[in-house]
mmCIF file of C-alpha atoms in Angstrom:
data_model
loop_
_atom_site.group_PDB
_atom_site.id
_atom_site.type_symbol
_atom_site.label_atom_id
_atom_site.label_comp_id
_atom_site.label_asym_id
_atom_site.label_seq_id
_atom_site.Cartn_x
_atom_site.Cartn_y
_atom_site.Cartn_z
ATOM 1 C CA MET T 130 11.032 -50.025 -16.387
ATOM 2 C CA VAL T 131 11.681 -53.117 -18.435
ATOM 3 C CA THR T 132 11.743 -53.038 -22.228
ATOM 4 C CA THR T 133 9.851 -55.529 -24.362
ATOM 5 C CA ASP T 134 13.105 -57.495 -24.586
ATOM 6 C CA ASN T 135 13.115 -57.762 -20.758
ATOM 7 C CA GLU T 136 16.185 -55.566 -20.612
ATOM 8 C CA SER T 137 16.297 -53.415 -17.484
ATOM 9 C CA PHE T 138 16.834 -49.660 -17.536
ATOM 10 C CA ASN T 139 19.922 -50.243 -15.426
ATOM 11 C CA SER T 140 21.442 -52.445 -18.133
ATOM 12 C CA LEU T 141 20.544 -49.824 -20.747
ATOM 13 C CA LEU T 142 22.415 -47.248 -18.653
ATOM 14 C CA SER T 143 25.461 -49.487 -18.653
ATOM 15 C CA GLY T 144 25.493 -49.798 -22.424
ATOM 16 C CA ASN T 145 28.439 -51.969 -23.346
ATOM 17 C CA GLY T 146 30.440 -50.856 -20.320
ATOM 18 C CA PRO T 147 30.609 -52.057 -16.746
ATOM 19 C CA LYS T 148 27.365 -52.460 -14.825
ATOM 20 C CA VAL T 149 26.076 -49.205 -13.341
ATOM 21 C CA MET T 150 25.567 -49.340 -9.582
ATOM 22 C CA PRO T 151 22.688 -46.902 -8.954
ATOM 23 C CA PHE T 152 23.401 -46.292 -5.250
ATOM 24 C CA LEU T 153 27.038 -45.437 -6.005
ATOM 25 C CA GLU T 154 25.901 -43.155 -8.851
ATOM 26 C CA LEU T 155 23.538 -41.430 -6.420
ATOM 27 C CA ILE T 156 26.455 -40.701 -4.069
ATOM 28 C CA LYS T 157 28.596 -39.529 -7.005
ATOM 29 C CA SER T 158 25.791 -37.228 -8.186
ATOM 30 C CA ILE T 159 25.898 -35.357 -4.873
ATOM 31 C CA PHE T 160 29.453 -34.338 -5.784
ATOM 32 C CA ARG T 161 28.550 -33.840 -9.485
ATOM 33 C CA LYS T 162 30.779 -36.756 -10.476
ATOM 34 C CA SER T 163 28.150 -39.049 -12.008
ATOM 35 C CA ASP T 164 27.841 -39.417 -15.762
ATOM 36 C CA HIS T 165 24.088 -39.932 -15.354
ATOM 37 C CA THR T 166 21.204 -37.591 -14.607
ATOM 38 C CA LEU T 167 19.450 -37.762 -11.258
ATOM 39 C CA PRO T 168 16.143 -38.969 -12.801
ATOM 40 C CA ALA T 169 17.995 -41.788 -14.604
ATOM 41 C CA ILE T 170 19.782 -42.813 -11.391
ATOM 42 C CA LEU T 171 16.522 -42.814 -9.429
ATOM 43 C CA LEU T 172 14.769 -44.897 -12.082
ATOM 44 C CA ALA T 173 17.601 -47.436 -12.058
ATOM 45 C CA LEU T 174 17.505 -47.468 -8.255
ATOM 46 C CA PHE T 175 13.749 -47.999 -7.961
ATOM 47 C CA GLU T 176 12.933 -50.052 -11.055
ATOM 48 C CA ASN T 177 13.008 -53.338 -9.151
ATOM 49 C CA LEU T 178 10.787 -52.264 -6.256
ATOM 50 C CA HIS T 179 7.569 -53.325 -7.933
ATOM 51 C CA LYS T 180 7.618 -55.985 -10.625
ATOM 52 C CA LEU T 181 4.422 -56.720 -12.501
ATOM 53 C CA SER T 182 3.303 -60.277 -13.060
ATOM 54 C CA PRO T 183 2.882 -61.445 -16.663
ATOM 55 C CA ASP T 184 -0.909 -61.290 -16.165
ATOM 56 C CA GLN T 185 -0.728 -57.688 -14.915
ATOM 57 C CA THR T 186 1.532 -56.747 -17.815
ATOM 58 C CA ALA T 187 -0.848 -58.344 -20.338
ATOM 59 C CA LYS T 188 -3.841 -56.544 -18.779
ATOM 60 C CA LEU T 189 -2.076 -53.168 -18.929
ATOM 61 C CA THR T 190 -0.981 -53.814 -22.519
ATOM 62 C CA ARG T 191 -4.580 -54.590 -23.515
ATOM 63 C CA SER T 192 -5.777 -51.393 -21.793
ATOM 64 C CA CYS T 193 -3.145 -49.382 -23.653
ATOM 65 C CA GLU T 194 -4.180 -50.874 -26.993
ATOM 66 C CA LYS T 195 -7.856 -50.181 -26.237
ATOM 67 C CA LEU T 196 -7.102 -46.534 -25.420
ATOM 68 C CA LYS T 197 -5.002 -46.198 -28.576
ATOM 69 C CA ASP T 198 -7.824 -47.617 -30.703
ATOM 70 C CA GLU T 199 -10.375 -45.251 -29.106
ATOM 71 C CA ILE T 200 -8.194 -42.185 -29.700
ATOM 72 C CA CYS T 201 -7.370 -43.273 -33.261
ATOM 73 C CA ASN T 202 -11.057 -43.785 -34.062
ATOM 74 C CA ILE T 203 -11.885 -40.311 -32.760
ATOM 75 C CA LEU T 204 -9.017 -38.628 -34.647
ATOM 76 C CA GLY T 205 -9.613 -40.361 -37.975
ATOM 77 C CA ASP T 206 -7.329 -39.436 -40.877
ATOM 78 C CA ASP T 207 -7.553 -35.680 -40.500
ATOM 79 C CA GLY T 208 -8.154 -34.926 -36.824
ATOM 80 C CA VAL T 209 -5.739 -33.407 -34.343
ATOM 81 C CA LEU T 210 -5.802 -33.106 -30.587
ATOM 82 C CA PHE T 211 -4.327 -30.088 -28.795
ATOM 83 C CA TYR T 212 -2.976 -31.179 -25.437
ATOM 84 C CA PRO T 213 -0.984 -29.323 -22.777
ATOM 85 C CA SER T 214 2.718 -30.075 -22.734
ATOM 86 C CA HIS T 215 2.868 -29.930 -18.965
ATOM 87 C CA PRO T 216 0.441 -29.052 -16.170
ATOM 88 C CA LYS T 217 2.701 -26.193 -14.982
ATOM 89 C CA LEU T 218 4.701 -23.408 -16.581
ATOM 90 C CA ALA T 219 8.454 -23.832 -16.899
ATOM 91 C CA GLN T 220 9.922 -24.918 -13.583
ATOM 92 C CA TYR T 221 13.300 -24.525 -11.962
ATOM 93 C CA HIS T 222 15.924 -27.156 -12.716
ATOM 94 C CA ASN T 223 15.145 -30.468 -10.925
ATOM 95 C CA ALA T 224 11.779 -29.152 -9.617
ATOM 96 C CA PRO T 225 9.895 -31.811 -11.643
ATOM 97 C CA LEU T 226 11.572 -34.475 -9.473
ATOM 98 C CA PHE T 227 9.114 -33.507 -6.733
ATOM 99 C CA THR T 228 6.081 -34.005 -8.995
ATOM 100 C CA PRO T 229 7.175 -37.096 -10.923
ATOM 101 C CA MET T 230 3.808 -37.981 -12.442
ATOM 102 C CA ASN T 231 3.557 -34.698 -14.370
ATOM 103 C CA PHE T 232 5.531 -36.358 -17.153
ATOM 104 C CA SER T 233 2.316 -38.167 -18.088
ATOM 105 C CA HIS T 234 1.227 -35.277 -20.322
ATOM 106 C CA THR T 235 3.864 -36.331 -22.841
ATOM 107 C CA ALA T 236 4.410 -39.956 -21.845
ATOM 108 C CA ILE T 237 0.875 -41.056 -22.676
ATOM 109 C CA PHE T 238 1.325 -40.359 -26.386
ATOM 110 C CA ASN T 239 4.756 -41.988 -26.406
ATOM 111 C CA ALA T 240 3.239 -45.094 -24.847
ATOM 112 C CA LEU T 241 0.434 -45.083 -27.418
ATOM 113 C CA GLY T 242 2.878 -44.633 -30.302
ATOM 114 C CA LEU T 243 1.072 -41.581 -31.683
ATOM 115 C CA PRO T 244 2.873 -38.725 -33.442
ATOM 116 C CA VAL T 245 3.178 -35.493 -31.483
ATOM 117 C CA THR T 246 4.716 -32.156 -32.354
ATOM 118 C CA GLN T 247 5.540 -29.693 -29.575
ATOM 119 C CA VAL T 248 4.639 -26.141 -30.623
ATOM 120 C CA PRO T 249 6.117 -23.058 -28.934
ATOM 121 C CA LEU T 250 3.420 -20.392 -28.613
ATOM 122 C CA GLY T 251 5.311 -17.512 -27.061
ATOM 123 C CA LEU T 252 5.786 -16.347 -23.490
ATOM 124 C CA SER T 253 3.526 -16.054 -20.448
ATOM 125 C CA SER T 254 2.988 -12.713 -18.706
ATOM 126 C CA ASP T 255 5.898 -13.731 -16.445
ATOM 127 C CA GLY T 256 8.153 -14.310 -19.454
ATOM 128 C CA LEU T 257 8.053 -18.111 -19.247
ATOM 129 C CA PRO T 258 7.796 -20.249 -22.406
ATOM 130 C CA LEU T 259 4.347 -21.487 -23.402
ATOM 131 C CA GLY T 260 3.595 -24.377 -25.711
ATOM 132 C CA ILE T 261 1.143 -27.051 -26.685
ATOM 133 C CA GLN T 262 1.305 -30.534 -28.157
ATOM 134 C CA VAL T 263 -0.378 -31.381 -31.445
ATOM 135 C CA VAL T 264 -1.349 -35.065 -31.572
ATOM 136 C CA ALA T 265 -2.601 -36.983 -34.613
ATOM 137 C CA ASN T 266 -3.421 -40.535 -35.629
ATOM 138 C CA ARG T 267 -0.825 -43.178 -36.451
ATOM 139 C CA ASN T 268 1.330 -42.323 -39.474
ATOM 140 C CA GLN T 269 -0.032 -38.767 -39.589
ATOM 141 C CA ASP T 270 3.196 -37.022 -38.566
ATOM 142 C CA ARG T 271 2.876 -34.697 -41.567
ATOM 143 C CA LEU T 272 -0.422 -33.446 -40.141
ATOM 144 C CA THR T 273 1.044 -32.581 -36.722
ATOM 145 C CA ILE T 274 3.922 -30.761 -38.422
ATOM 146 C CA ALA T 275 1.620 -28.828 -40.785
ATOM 147 C CA VAL T 276 -0.612 -27.723 -37.892
ATOM 148 C CA ALA T 277 2.470 -26.812 -35.825
ATOM 149 C CA MET T 278 3.827 -24.654 -38.639
ATOM 150 C CA GLN T 279 0.516 -22.801 -38.923
ATOM 151 C CA LEU T 280 0.314 -22.266 -35.155
ATOM 152 C CA GLU T 281 3.888 -20.968 -35.095
ATOM 153 C CA LYS T 282 3.039 -18.541 -37.882
ATOM 154 C CA GLU T 283 -0.048 -17.280 -36.023
ATOM 155 C CA PHE T 284 1.485 -17.065 -32.543
ATOM 156 C CA GLY T 285 5.055 -16.112 -33.409
ATOM 157 C CA GLY T 286 6.707 -19.393 -32.451
ATOM 158 C CA TRP T 287 9.699 -19.623 -30.178
ATOM 159 C CA ARG T 288 10.838 -16.438 -28.465
ATOM 160 C CA ASN T 289 13.892 -15.872 -26.347
ATOM 161 C CA PRO T 290 12.647 -15.476 -22.755
ATOM 162 C CA HIS T 291 15.596 -13.182 -22.043
ATOM 163 C CA SER T 292 15.148 -10.769 -24.940
ATOM 164 C CA THR T 293 14.427 -7.107 -24.236
ATOM 165 C CA GLU T 294 11.729 -6.843 -26.909
#
C-alpha cells in the first residue's frame, strides 16, 4: 500500500520514530511484545511484493473513478444503498486474517470516497451482532445518518450480545 504521496505503509507505521522492521515485529508479536497489530505487520511485510507500474496505477485509478461516477449517478441526491457490512457474522478474534479479501465490503466505499454509516440491527439467532451499511452519494453524509437513525429506531439498534434479556 502506497499513499498518493508515495509514502509506504511501513513508513507510516514508523511515524516520527525509528524505522519499523516488519519481520522483527512479526517475531515480537508471537510473544505479544509488538506495538503493532498482526494485520499491520503483515501489510508492512508484504507491501513491496508486488509494485504496480505507473500505467497500471493510472488504469486502476480511472476504473475507480468510473465506478464512483456510475454509483453516484444511480444514487442521485436522495438515494441510499444498503450493503452488507461483512459476508459473515461476527468472527473470532484474528479469524478474518484467513479470509483477507472480506474487508472489501467496507473498503470499496472508502476507496470511492462515499459516505457510509454502519447501522446495528440487533442480534442473530445465535446472539451475534447484525448490521448493515447505509451508503449515499458524495457530500450526503446527513442522509446516511438520518436513514441510520430511522433504522435504529425500527430495529432497536445496538444490543449487548451478553445481556440476559
